[in-house]
Coordinates of C-alpha atoms in Angstrom, one line a residue:
M1 CA 60.1 105.0 89.6
D2 CA 59.0 107.2 92.5
A3 CA 60.7 110.6 92.4
K4 CA 60.0 111.1 96.1
Q5 CA 61.9 108.0 97.2
S6 CA 65.6 108.5 97.9
L7 CA 68.2 106.2 96.2
F8 CA 70.0 105.9 99.6
N9 CA 68.8 104.7 103.0
Y10 CA 70.3 107.5 105.0
K11 CA 69.5 105.8 108.3
L12 CA 71.4 102.7 107.3
W13 CA 74.2 104.9 105.9
F14 CA 74.5 106.7 109.2
L15 CA 74.6 103.3 111.1
K16 CA 77.4 102.2 108.7
I17 CA 79.4 105.4 109.4
I18 CA 79.0 104.9 113.2
A19 CA 80.0 101.2 112.8
I20 CA 83.1 102.1 110.9
W21 CA 84.0 104.7 113.4
L22 CA 83.5 102.3 116.3
I23 CA 85.5 99.6 114.5
L24 CA 88.4 102.0 114.0
L25 CA 88.3 103.1 117.6
A26 CA 88.3 99.5 118.7
F27 CA 91.2 98.7 116.4
V28 CA 93.3 101.6 117.7
G29 CA 92.3 100.6 121.3
T30 CA 93.4 97.0 120.6
V31 CA 96.7 98.3 119.3
E32 CA 97.2 100.5 122.3
Y33 CA 96.3 97.6 124.6
L34 CA 98.8 95.4 122.9
L35 CA 101.4 98.2 123.2
Y36 CA 100.5 98.5 126.9
S37 CA 101.0 94.8 127.5
S38 CA 104.2 94.9 125.6
E39 CA 105.6 97.9 127.5
V40 CA 104.6 96.5 130.9
K41 CA 106.3 93.2 130.0
T42 CA 109.4 95.1 128.7
F43 CA 109.5 97.3 131.8
R44 CA 109.3 94.2 134.0
I45 CA 112.1 92.4 132.1
K46 CA 114.3 95.5 132.0
T47 CA 113.7 96.3 135.7
I48 CA 114.5 92.7 136.8
G49 CA 117.7 92.9 134.7
E50 CA 118.6 96.2 136.3
Q51 CA 117.8 94.9 139.8
H52 CA 120.1 91.9 139.3
Q53 CA 122.9 94.1 138.0
A54 CA 122.5 96.6 140.9
V55 CA 122.5 93.8 143.5
K56 CA 125.5 92.2 142.0
S57 CA 127.4 95.5 141.9
G58 CA 126.4 96.2 145.5
R59 CA 127.6 92.8 146.6
D60 CA 130.9 93.4 144.8
I61 CA 131.4 96.7 146.5
L62 CA 130.9 95.2 150.0
V63 CA 133.0 92.1 149.4
G64 CA 135.7 94.2 147.6
H65 CA 136.1 96.6 150.5
F66 CA 136.2 93.9 153.2
S67 CA 138.6 91.7 151.2
S68 CA 140.8 94.6 150.5
S69 CA 141.0 95.6 154.2
L70 CA 141.7 92.0 155.1
D71 CA 144.6 91.9 152.6
D72 CA 146.0 95.1 154.1
V73 CA 145.8 93.8 157.6
R74 CA 147.7 90.6 156.6
Y75 CA 150.2 92.7 154.7
L76 CA 150.9 94.9 157.8
A77 CA 151.2 91.8 160.0
K78 CA 154.0 90.6 157.8
L79 CA 156.1 93.8 157.9
S80 CA 159.7 93.1 159.0
S81 CA 159.6 96.2 161.3
I82 CA 156.7 94.6 163.2
K83 CA 158.6 91.3 163.6
D84 CA 161.6 93.4 164.9
F85 CA 159.3 95.2 167.3
L86 CA 158.0 91.9 168.7
A87 CA 161.5 90.8 169.3
N88 CA 162.6 94.0 171.1
P89 CA 159.6 96.2 172.0
E90 CA 161.7 98.4 174.2
Q91 CA 164.2 99.5 171.5
R92 CA 163.3 103.0 170.4
E93 CA 164.6 102.6 166.9
T94 CA 162.5 99.5 166.3
K95 CA 159.3 101.3 167.7
A96 CA 160.1 104.3 165.5
Q97 CA 160.4 102.1 162.4
V98 CA 157.0 100.5 163.1
T99 CA 155.5 103.9 163.7
S100 CA 157.0 105.1 160.4
D101 CA 155.6 102.2 158.4
L102 CA 152.2 102.6 159.9
Y103 CA 152.3 106.3 159.3
Q104 CA 153.3 105.8 155.7
F105 CA 150.4 103.2 155.3
I106 CA 147.7 105.6 156.7
A107 CA 149.1 108.6 154.8
T108 CA 148.8 106.6 151.6
K109 CA 145.4 105.2 152.2
Y110 CA 143.8 107.9 154.4
R111 CA 140.6 107.7 152.4
I112 CA 140.0 104.1 153.5
Y113 CA 141.5 104.0 157.0
M114 CA 141.0 106.3 160.0
Q115 CA 143.4 104.7 162.4
A116 CA 146.1 102.1 162.8
R117 CA 147.2 101.1 166.3
I118 CA 149.2 98.4 168.2
L119 CA 147.9 97.3 171.6
N120 CA 149.3 95.0 174.2
E121 CA 147.2 92.3 175.8
N122 CA 146.0 94.7 178.5
G123 CA 144.4 97.0 175.9
Q124 CA 147.1 99.7 176.2
E125 CA 148.0 101.5 173.0
L126 CA 151.7 101.2 172.2
I127 CA 151.5 103.0 168.9
R128 CA 148.7 104.9 167.2
I129 CA 148.4 106.7 163.8
D130 CA 145.3 108.8 163.2
K131 CA 144.0 110.4 160.0
S132 CA 144.3 114.1 160.6
D133 CA 141.3 116.4 161.1
D134 CA 141.5 117.7 157.5
N135 CA 141.1 114.1 156.4
E136 CA 144.0 114.5 154.0
H137 CA 147.0 113.5 156.1
A138 CA 148.1 111.2 158.8
S139 CA 149.4 112.1 162.3
I140 CA 151.3 110.2 165.0
I141 CA 149.8 110.3 168.4
S142 CA 152.3 111.1 171.2
A143 CA 152.9 108.7 174.0
D144 CA 151.1 110.9 176.6
Q145 CA 147.9 110.7 174.5
L146 CA 147.8 107.0 174.0
Q147 CA 144.7 105.4 175.5
N148 CA 143.7 102.1 177.0
K149 CA 141.0 100.3 174.9
A150 CA 140.5 97.3 177.2
H151 CA 136.9 98.3 177.7
R152 CA 136.0 98.5 174.0
D153 CA 133.9 95.7 172.6
Y154 CA 136.1 95.0 169.7
F155 CA 139.1 94.4 172.0
V156 CA 137.2 92.3 174.4
D157 CA 135.9 90.1 171.5
S158 CA 139.4 89.8 170.0
A159 CA 141.4 89.2 173.3
S160 CA 141.1 85.4 172.8
L161 CA 142.6 85.4 169.3
V162 CA 145.5 83.1 168.7
P163 CA 148.6 84.3 166.8
G164 CA 147.7 85.0 163.1
E165 CA 143.9 84.9 163.7
I166 CA 141.8 87.8 162.6
Y167 CA 138.7 89.4 164.0
I168 CA 136.3 91.7 162.2
S169 CA 134.1 94.0 164.3
R170 CA 130.6 95.1 163.5
F171 CA 129.9 97.6 160.7
D172 CA 128.6 100.5 162.8
L173 CA 128.9 104.1 163.7
N174 CA 132.1 105.2 165.5
I175 CA 131.7 105.8 169.2
E176 CA 134.0 107.9 171.3
H177 CA 133.5 108.5 175.0
H178 CA 130.2 106.5 174.8
K179 CA 128.8 108.9 172.2
I180 CA 128.2 108.5 168.5
V181 CA 130.6 110.7 166.6
R182 CA 129.0 113.5 164.6
P183 CA 128.9 113.7 161.7
F184 CA 128.5 110.0 161.4
Q185 CA 131.6 107.9 160.8
P186 CA 130.6 104.4 159.7
T187 CA 133.4 102.1 160.9
Y188 CA 134.5 98.5 160.9
R189 CA 137.7 97.2 162.5
F190 CA 140.1 94.5 161.7
V191 CA 142.0 93.0 164.6
I192 CA 144.9 90.6 164.2
N193 CA 147.0 88.8 166.8
L194 CA 150.6 89.6 165.8
G195 CA 151.9 87.0 168.2
L196 CA 153.9 87.1 171.5
D197 CA 156.6 89.6 172.2
V198 CA 160.0 88.7 173.7
H199 CA 158.3 88.8 177.2
G200 CA 155.5 86.4 176.2
H201 CA 152.8 89.1 176.0
K202 CA 150.2 89.2 173.2
V203 CA 150.4 92.1 170.8
F204 CA 147.5 93.2 168.6
L205 CA 147.3 95.3 165.4
I206 CA 144.0 97.1 165.0
L207 CA 143.0 98.8 161.7
N208 CA 140.0 101.2 161.8
C209 CA 138.3 101.2 158.4
D210 CA 136.3 104.2 157.1
G211 CA 132.9 102.6 156.1
S212 CA 131.6 105.9 154.6
N213 CA 133.6 105.1 151.4
I214 CA 131.4 101.9 151.1
L215 CA 128.2 104.0 151.5
T216 CA 129.5 106.6 149.0
Q217 CA 130.0 104.0 146.3
L218 CA 126.6 102.4 147.1
R219 CA 124.9 105.7 146.8
K220 CA 126.6 106.5 143.5
L221 CA 125.6 103.1 142.2
S222 CA 122.0 103.7 143.3
A223 CA 121.9 107.1 141.7
S224 CA 123.1 105.6 138.4
T225 CA 120.3 103.1 138.1
D226 CA 116.5 103.4 137.9
V227 CA 115.9 100.8 140.6
P228 CA 116.3 101.2 144.4
L229 CA 119.3 99.6 146.1
W230 CA 119.4 99.0 149.8
V231 CA 121.8 97.2 152.2
A232 CA 120.6 95.8 155.5
N233 CA 122.3 93.8 158.2
S234 CA 121.1 90.4 159.4
A235 CA 118.7 91.9 161.9
G236 CA 116.9 93.9 159.1
Y237 CA 118.3 97.3 160.0
F238 CA 119.3 99.6 157.1
I239 CA 123.0 100.4 156.6
K240 CA 122.1 102.0 153.2
G241 CA 118.3 102.5 153.1
P242 CA 115.6 104.1 151.1
R243 CA 116.2 107.3 153.2
E244 CA 119.1 108.4 155.3
E245 CA 116.5 108.8 158.1
D246 CA 116.0 105.0 158.1
E247 CA 119.7 104.1 158.5
W248 CA 121.6 102.8 161.6
G249 CA 118.4 102.1 163.5
W250 CA 120.0 99.6 165.9
Q251 CA 122.3 102.3 167.2
I252 CA 120.2 105.5 167.1
A253 CA 117.3 105.1 169.6
E254 CA 114.8 107.2 167.7
R255 CA 115.2 105.0 164.6
A256 CA 114.8 101.7 166.4
K257 CA 111.6 100.9 164.4
Q258 CA 113.0 102.0 161.1
N259 CA 113.8 98.4 159.9
L260 CA 112.5 96.0 157.3
A261 CA 110.2 94.2 159.7
T262 CA 108.4 97.4 160.5
L263 CA 108.5 99.4 157.2
Y264 CA 108.3 96.4 154.8
P265 CA 106.8 93.5 156.6
S266 CA 106.0 91.5 153.5
L267 CA 109.5 92.0 152.2
W268 CA 111.1 91.0 155.5
E269 CA 108.9 87.9 155.5
Q270 CA 110.1 86.9 152.0
L271 CA 113.7 87.4 153.1
C272 CA 113.3 85.2 156.0
D273 CA 111.0 82.5 154.4
A274 CA 111.6 81.3 150.9
N275 CA 108.1 79.8 150.7
T276 CA 106.5 83.3 150.8
R277 CA 108.5 84.7 147.8
N278 CA 106.6 85.8 144.7
A279 CA 103.4 85.7 146.8
Q280 CA 102.6 89.2 145.4
P281 CA 102.8 88.9 141.6
L282 CA 103.1 92.6 141.1
E283 CA 106.0 93.0 143.5
M284 CA 109.5 93.0 142.1
L285 CA 112.2 91.7 144.5
T286 CA 115.8 90.9 143.8
F287 CA 118.2 90.4 146.7
E288 CA 121.4 88.5 147.6
E289 CA 122.4 87.4 151.0
V290 CA 126.1 88.2 151.3
N291 CA 128.0 86.2 154.0
I292 CA 131.1 88.3 154.5
K293 CA 132.8 85.9 156.8
K294 CA 132.3 83.0 154.5
R295 CA 133.4 85.0 151.5
L296 CA 136.6 86.2 153.3
I297 CA 137.3 82.7 154.4
E298 CA 137.0 81.5 150.8
L299 CA 139.3 84.4 149.6
C300 CA 141.9 84.7 152.3
T301 CA 142.1 82.7 155.4
R302 CA 140.3 80.3 157.7
H303 CA 141.6 82.0 160.8
L304 CA 138.8 84.5 161.0
K305 CA 136.3 85.6 163.6
S306 CA 133.4 88.0 163.1
D307 CA 130.6 89.7 165.0
F308 CA 128.4 89.5 161.9
N309 CA 128.0 87.1 159.1
R310 CA 125.4 88.4 156.7
F311 CA 124.3 91.5 154.8
Y312 CA 121.2 91.7 152.6
V313 CA 121.8 93.6 149.3
I314 CA 118.2 94.4 148.1
S315 CA 116.5 95.9 145.1
Y316 CA 112.7 96.1 145.8
L317 CA 109.7 97.6 144.1
S318 CA 106.4 97.3 145.9
A319 CA 103.2 96.3 144.2
Q320 CA 102.0 100.0 144.6
Q321 CA 105.2 101.2 142.9
V322 CA 104.8 98.7 140.0
Q323 CA 101.1 99.6 139.7
A324 CA 102.0 103.3 139.7
N325 CA 104.5 102.7 136.9
N326 CA 101.9 100.6 135.0
Q327 CA 99.3 103.3 135.5
Q328 CA 101.8 105.8 134.1
I329 CA 102.3 103.7 131.0
F330 CA 98.5 103.2 130.7
N331 CA 97.8 106.9 131.0
H332 CA 100.4 107.7 128.3
L333 CA 98.9 105.2 125.9
F334 CA 95.3 106.2 126.9
Y335 CA 96.1 109.8 126.0
Q336 CA 97.5 108.4 122.7
W337 CA 94.3 106.5 122.2
L338 CA 92.3 109.7 122.9
L339 CA 94.4 111.7 120.4
G340 CA 94.0 108.8 117.9
G341 CA 90.3 108.7 118.5
A342 CA 90.0 112.4 118.1
F343 CA 91.9 112.2 114.8
I344 CA 89.8 109.3 113.6
T345 CA 86.7 111.2 114.6
V346 CA 87.7 114.3 112.7
V347 CA 88.6 112.2 109.7
M348 CA 85.3 110.2 109.9
V349 CA 83.3 113.4 110.2
G350 CA 85.1 114.9 107.2
F351 CA 84.6 111.6 105.3
A352 CA 81.0 111.4 106.3
W353 CA 80.4 115.0 105.2
L354 CA 82.0 114.5 101.8
D355 CA 80.2 111.1 101.4
Y356 CA 76.9 112.7 102.4
K357 CA 77.4 115.5 99.8
R358 CA 78.3 112.8 97.3
C359 CA 75.1 110.8 98.2
K360 CA 73.0 114.0 98.0
K361 CA 74.5 114.8 94.6
I362 CA 73.8 111.2 93.4
D363 CA 70.3 111.6 94.8
Q364 CA 69.8 114.8 92.9
Q365 CA 71.1 113.2 89.7
Y366 CA 68.9 110.2 90.5
F367 CA 65.8 112.4 90.9
A368 CA 66.8 114.2 87.7
I369 CA 67.1 110.8 85.9
V370 CA 63.8 109.7 87.3
H371 CA 62.2 112.9 86.2
L372 CA 63.8 112.5 82.8
Q373 CA 62.7 108.9 82.6
Q374 CA 59.1 109.9 83.5
K375 CA 59.3 112.6 80.9
Q376 CA 60.7 110.1 78.4
Q377 CA 58.0 107.7 79.3
S378 CA 55.4 110.4 78.6
T379 CA 57.2 111.1 75.3
M380 CA 57.2 107.4 74.5
V381 CA 53.5 107.2 75.1
A382 CA 53.0 110.2 72.9
L383 CA 55.3 108.7 70.2
E384 CA 53.5 105.4 70.4
K385 CA 50.3 107.3 70.0
S386 CA 51.9 109.2 67.1
N387 CA 53.1 105.9 65.6
R388 CA 49.7 104.5 65.8
S389 CA 48.4 107.6 64.1
L390 CA 51.1 107.2 61.4
E391 CA 50.1 103.6 61.0
Q392 CA 46.6 104.6 60.5
F393 CA 47.8 107.3 58.1
A394 CA 49.8 104.6 56.2
Y395 CA 46.7 102.4 56.1
I396 CA 44.6 105.3 54.8
A397 CA 47.4 106.2 52.3
S398 CA 47.6 102.5 51.0
H399 CA 43.9 102.0 50.8
D400 CA 41.7 105.1 50.9
L401 CA 44.0 107.5 49.1
Q402 CA 44.9 105.0 46.4
E403 CA 41.2 104.2 45.7
P404 CA 40.4 107.7 44.1
L405 CA 43.7 107.4 42.1
R406 CA 42.6 104.1 40.8
V407 CA 39.2 105.5 39.8
I408 CA 40.9 108.5 38.1
A409 CA 43.3 106.2 36.3
S410 CA 40.5 103.9 35.2
Y411 CA 38.3 106.6 33.8
V412 CA 41.2 108.3 32.1
D413 CA 42.1 105.0 30.4
L414 CA 38.4 104.4 29.5
F415 CA 38.0 107.9 28.2
T416 CA 41.2 107.6 26.1
K417 CA 40.1 104.3 24.5
R418 CA 36.5 105.5 23.7
Y419 CA 37.2 109.0 22.5
Q420 CA 40.8 108.7 21.2
E421 CA 39.8 109.3 17.6
Q422 CA 37.7 112.3 18.4
L423 CA 40.5 114.1 20.4
D424 CA 43.1 116.2 18.8
D425 CA 46.8 115.9 19.7
K426 CA 46.5 118.6 22.4
A427 CA 43.7 116.8 24.2
Q428 CA 45.6 113.5 24.0
Q429 CA 48.7 115.2 25.5
Y430 CA 46.6 116.5 28.4
L431 CA 45.2 113.0 29.1
F432 CA 48.8 111.6 29.1
Y433 CA 49.8 114.2 31.7
I434 CA 46.8 113.2 33.8
S435 CA 47.7 109.5 33.6
D436 CA 51.4 110.1 34.3
A437 CA 50.7 112.3 37.3
T438 CA 48.3 109.7 38.7
A439 CA 50.9 107.0 38.4
R440 CA 53.6 109.2 40.1
M441 CA 51.1 110.0 42.8
R442 CA 50.4 106.3 43.3
N443 CA 54.2 105.5 43.5
L444 CA 54.8 108.4 45.9
I445 CA 52.0 107.1 48.2
F446 CA 53.4 103.6 47.9
D447 CA 56.9 104.7 48.9
L448 CA 55.6 106.8 51.8
L449 CA 53.8 103.7 53.0
H450 CA 57.1 101.8 53.0
Y451 CA 58.9 104.7 54.7
S452 CA 56.3 104.8 57.5
R453 CA 56.7 101.0 58.0
A454 CA 60.5 101.4 58.1
Q455 CA 60.1 104.1 60.8
A456 CA 58.0 101.8 63.0
K457 CA 59.8 99.6 65.5
P458 CA 61.1 96.4 63.8
R459 CA 59.7 93.1 64.7
E460 CA 61.6 90.7 66.9
F461 CA 64.9 89.8 65.3
H462 CA 65.4 86.3 64.0
E463 CA 68.1 84.5 62.0
V464 CA 67.9 85.7 58.3
A465 CA 69.9 84.1 55.5
L466 CA 70.9 86.9 53.2
K467 CA 71.4 84.4 50.3
Q468 CA 67.6 83.6 50.4
V469 CA 66.9 87.4 50.6
F470 CA 68.8 88.2 47.4
E471 CA 67.4 85.1 45.6
K472 CA 63.9 86.4 46.3
I473 CA 64.8 90.0 45.2
S474 CA 66.3 88.6 42.0
A475 CA 63.2 86.7 41.3
D476 CA 61.0 89.8 41.9
L477 CA 63.2 91.9 39.7
S478 CA 63.7 89.3 37.0
E479 CA 61.8 91.3 34.3
R480 CA 63.8 94.5 35.0
I481 CA 67.1 92.6 35.2
A482 CA 66.2 91.0 31.8
E483 CA 65.2 94.4 30.4
K484 CA 68.5 96.0 31.5
N485 CA 70.4 92.8 30.5
A486 CA 72.0 93.2 33.9
Q487 CA 74.4 90.7 35.6
I488 CA 74.4 90.0 39.4
D489 CA 77.6 88.4 40.8
Y490 CA 78.2 87.1 44.3
A491 CA 81.9 87.7 45.2
S492 CA 81.7 85.8 48.4
P493 CA 79.2 83.6 50.3
L494 CA 76.5 85.6 52.1
P495 CA 76.2 85.3 55.9
T496 CA 73.2 84.6 58.1
V497 CA 72.4 87.7 60.2
L498 CA 70.0 88.6 62.9
G499 CA 67.2 91.1 62.0
D500 CA 63.8 91.8 60.7
Q501 CA 63.6 89.8 57.5
R502 CA 60.9 92.0 56.0
Q503 CA 62.9 95.2 56.5
L504 CA 66.2 93.6 55.3
Y505 CA 64.3 92.5 52.2
Q506 CA 63.2 96.1 51.7
L507 CA 66.7 97.4 52.3
F508 CA 68.5 95.3 49.7
L509 CA 65.5 95.6 47.2
N510 CA 65.9 99.4 47.2
L511 CA 69.7 99.1 46.7
L512 CA 69.3 96.7 43.8
T513 CA 66.5 98.8 42.3
N514 CA 68.7 101.9 42.4
A515 CA 71.6 100.0 40.9
L516 CA 69.4 98.9 37.9
K517 CA 67.9 102.4 37.6
F518 CA 71.1 104.4 37.5
T519 CA 73.0 102.4 34.7
Q520 CA 75.2 104.1 32.2
P521 CA 73.8 104.2 28.6
E522 CA 75.0 101.6 26.2
Q523 CA 76.8 99.7 29.0
T524 CA 75.9 96.3 30.5
A525 CA 74.8 96.8 34.2
T526 CA 76.9 94.7 36.6
I527 CA 76.0 94.4 40.3
T528 CA 78.5 92.7 42.6
I529 CA 77.4 91.6 46.1
S530 CA 80.0 90.6 48.7
A531 CA 80.3 90.1 52.5
A532 CA 83.2 90.2 55.0
E533 CA 83.2 89.1 58.6
Q534 CA 84.7 91.5 61.2
E535 CA 85.3 91.0 64.9
Q536 CA 81.9 92.4 66.0
N537 CA 80.1 93.0 62.7
W538 CA 79.1 91.8 59.3
Q539 CA 79.9 94.1 56.4
I540 CA 77.9 93.6 53.2
Q541 CA 78.8 95.5 50.0
V542 CA 76.5 96.2 47.0
K543 CA 78.6 97.5 44.1
D544 CA 77.4 98.7 40.7
N545 CA 79.0 100.3 37.6
G546 CA 76.4 103.0 37.2
I547 CA 76.6 106.7 36.8
G548 CA 78.1 107.3 40.3
I549 CA 77.6 110.2 42.7
A550 CA 79.7 113.3 43.1
K551 CA 81.4 113.5 46.5
E552 CA 79.6 116.7 47.5
H553 CA 76.2 115.0 47.1
Q554 CA 77.0 111.7 48.8
Q555 CA 75.5 112.6 52.2
E556 CA 72.4 114.3 50.7
I557 CA 71.1 111.2 49.0
F558 CA 69.9 109.7 52.3
D559 CA 67.6 112.7 53.0
I560 CA 63.9 112.0 52.3
F561 CA 62.6 113.4 48.9
R562 CA 66.2 114.2 47.9
K563 CA 66.7 113.7 44.1
L564 CA 69.9 114.5 42.3
N565 CA 68.6 113.7 38.7
Q566 CA 65.8 114.9 36.5
S567 CA 62.6 113.0 37.0
D568 CA 62.0 112.4 33.3
Q569 CA 65.5 110.8 32.9
Y570 CA 65.5 108.8 36.2
P571 CA 62.0 108.6 37.6
G572 CA 61.6 108.1 41.4
T573 CA 60.3 109.7 44.6
G574 CA 63.6 110.3 46.5
I575 CA 62.5 108.1 49.4
G576 CA 64.2 104.8 48.7
L577 CA 67.6 105.6 50.3
A578 CA 66.0 107.3 53.2
I579 CA 64.2 104.1 53.8
C580 CA 67.5 102.2 53.6
K581 CA 69.1 104.4 56.2
T582 CA 66.2 104.0 58.6
I583 CA 66.2 100.2 58.3
V584 CA 70.0 100.0 58.9
E585 CA 69.6 102.3 62.0
N586 CA 66.8 100.1 63.2
H587 CA 69.3 97.2 63.1
H588 CA 71.9 99.3 65.1
G589 CA 74.2 99.4 62.0
K590 CA 75.4 102.1 59.6
I591 CA 75.3 102.6 55.8
E592 CA 78.0 104.3 53.9
L593 CA 78.9 104.7 50.2
D594 CA 82.0 105.0 48.1
S595 CA 81.3 106.5 44.6
E596 CA 82.8 108.6 41.8
P597 CA 81.0 110.0 38.8
D598 CA 80.9 107.5 35.8
K599 CA 82.7 104.9 37.9
G600 CA 79.9 103.3 39.8
T601 CA 78.8 103.3 43.5
T602 CA 79.5 100.9 46.3
F603 CA 77.0 100.8 49.2
I604 CA 78.6 99.5 52.5
I605 CA 76.2 98.1 55.1
T606 CA 77.6 97.2 58.5
L607 CA 75.4 95.1 60.8
P608 CA 76.4 94.1 64.3
K609 CA 76.5 90.5 65.4
H610 CA 74.0 89.4 68.0
Q611 CA 73.2 86.3 70.0
I612 CA 71.5 84.0 67.5
S613 CA 68.0 83.0 68.5
D614 CA 66.7 79.5 68.0
D615 CA 63.4 81.0 66.9
T616 CA 63.5 81.4 63.1
D617 CA 60.8 82.9 61.0
D618 CA 60.3 83.0 57.3
G619 CA 59.3 86.7 57.1
F620 CA 58.2 86.5 53.5
N621 CA 54.9 84.9 54.3
S622 CA 54.0 87.2 57.2

């Protein structure tokens, strides 16, 4: 590993962070766009619904007022006092009764009607009741103040009415003495031919209606909704318009151009020509053409004449207004997107910083591991060199060091045989000590050789049948087994394990040798070998009935050169169990014991299961 090379590609990491940030921004932007589309659609649907409702309500206000006034005119025409008046117009009591009835009517409905008058066929007022100046009462006009209305348009247009026929004048501003009354008094008049009096002259009832009440209700309706509401006559002039300055343009000279055709040419074109409607997809137009004459004919009577037939009740949003509203929605959601983007950016910066610190920490750990691995590699090289030195030492110990011992032993043996009779007991005892020490030295070197081999890395593991291992050990120890009159029992079948067969042979050879060595006097040695299969391991037990080991010494016996007994009673080097522990650890297992003094010892070897290799090797011949 190169300690200078980072574990992370920080350029790629940075690009990933940027990509995630852009994806999140795009996701939030997509959500905001979908919300924008939904809100625009919702606004359009809601506005169209409000437009339809406003237009319908505006139509009902217009039709309701005109139909109500028509009912009132017909009601007055059927009064008995009026019939009596037609029969005897000269009788003062009859005229007074008509005057009283009309006064009572105007006084009751002074908010709707401004005047009620009866005229003869020459246009001369016979009776007139006016709404008072305070607009709260009615007043009877005296005979000397009665006027002739023969020159007024509404009388001229209604002069040809037949008995029972009704005429409706234009909805316009009230004009007195050829001037528009200020403040404006929007007015429309109902005229009915009451019939002929006793002299054969026509008599007319005229009801002046206060149109400002209609405009008041239309303005209240417009103020209560979020959509505009206009009312225009058939010529396109506003009666109730977008501004008060645009209204009554056909009567007020300076407002002559304040009509639909001038101010809203595309709207006027759509009202006049159905083929041009919806030409502008952003425009929102809802209108209804209200034919007052037709409606009143349907509701009341066919005997009706009128100077006007149609009103347009309009709710209209231009493309610019719709675009402005859509822009407002867009701006609102765009600011939301900016806030969301700022939040995402802050979160991503925080996340990137934390992740960068994490990566740097991992890099530092990685460099430390690489450094440690390099150090371990150097240590392994040194250990391998040391192992090779140990192997060379083992070779020297097994060959070069044993050679002088063999020479000493040979010459001691030769000297003893040749000069035994010439030596006294003391000299012979000295020669015995030399021979015994030489043998113990040779055994010590031999055990050290085995320990050094056990410390070396084991060979490749192969399948090893433990039954064959114990059969070979029994054959190699047959003389000692016979000498001890020992008995070896197998309490269960022995498994096949994976390992180094040479080392496993050495392991169990040492255990059986110990079991034969540490027998109790005057007791037949019995060694029981058993095996048990566990989930991940094999457990092999070697049990004897020897002298046992005290609990406080049970962990010490695995230390090298550790002997618990006198050498003259139980000879040995104290290396055998250390070799056993090393071999078990080489096989990734563990060795334990269970023992009590004078009750024997049980060695428990646990070896892990491994994947069995097809490559088997008879390690005894290698």
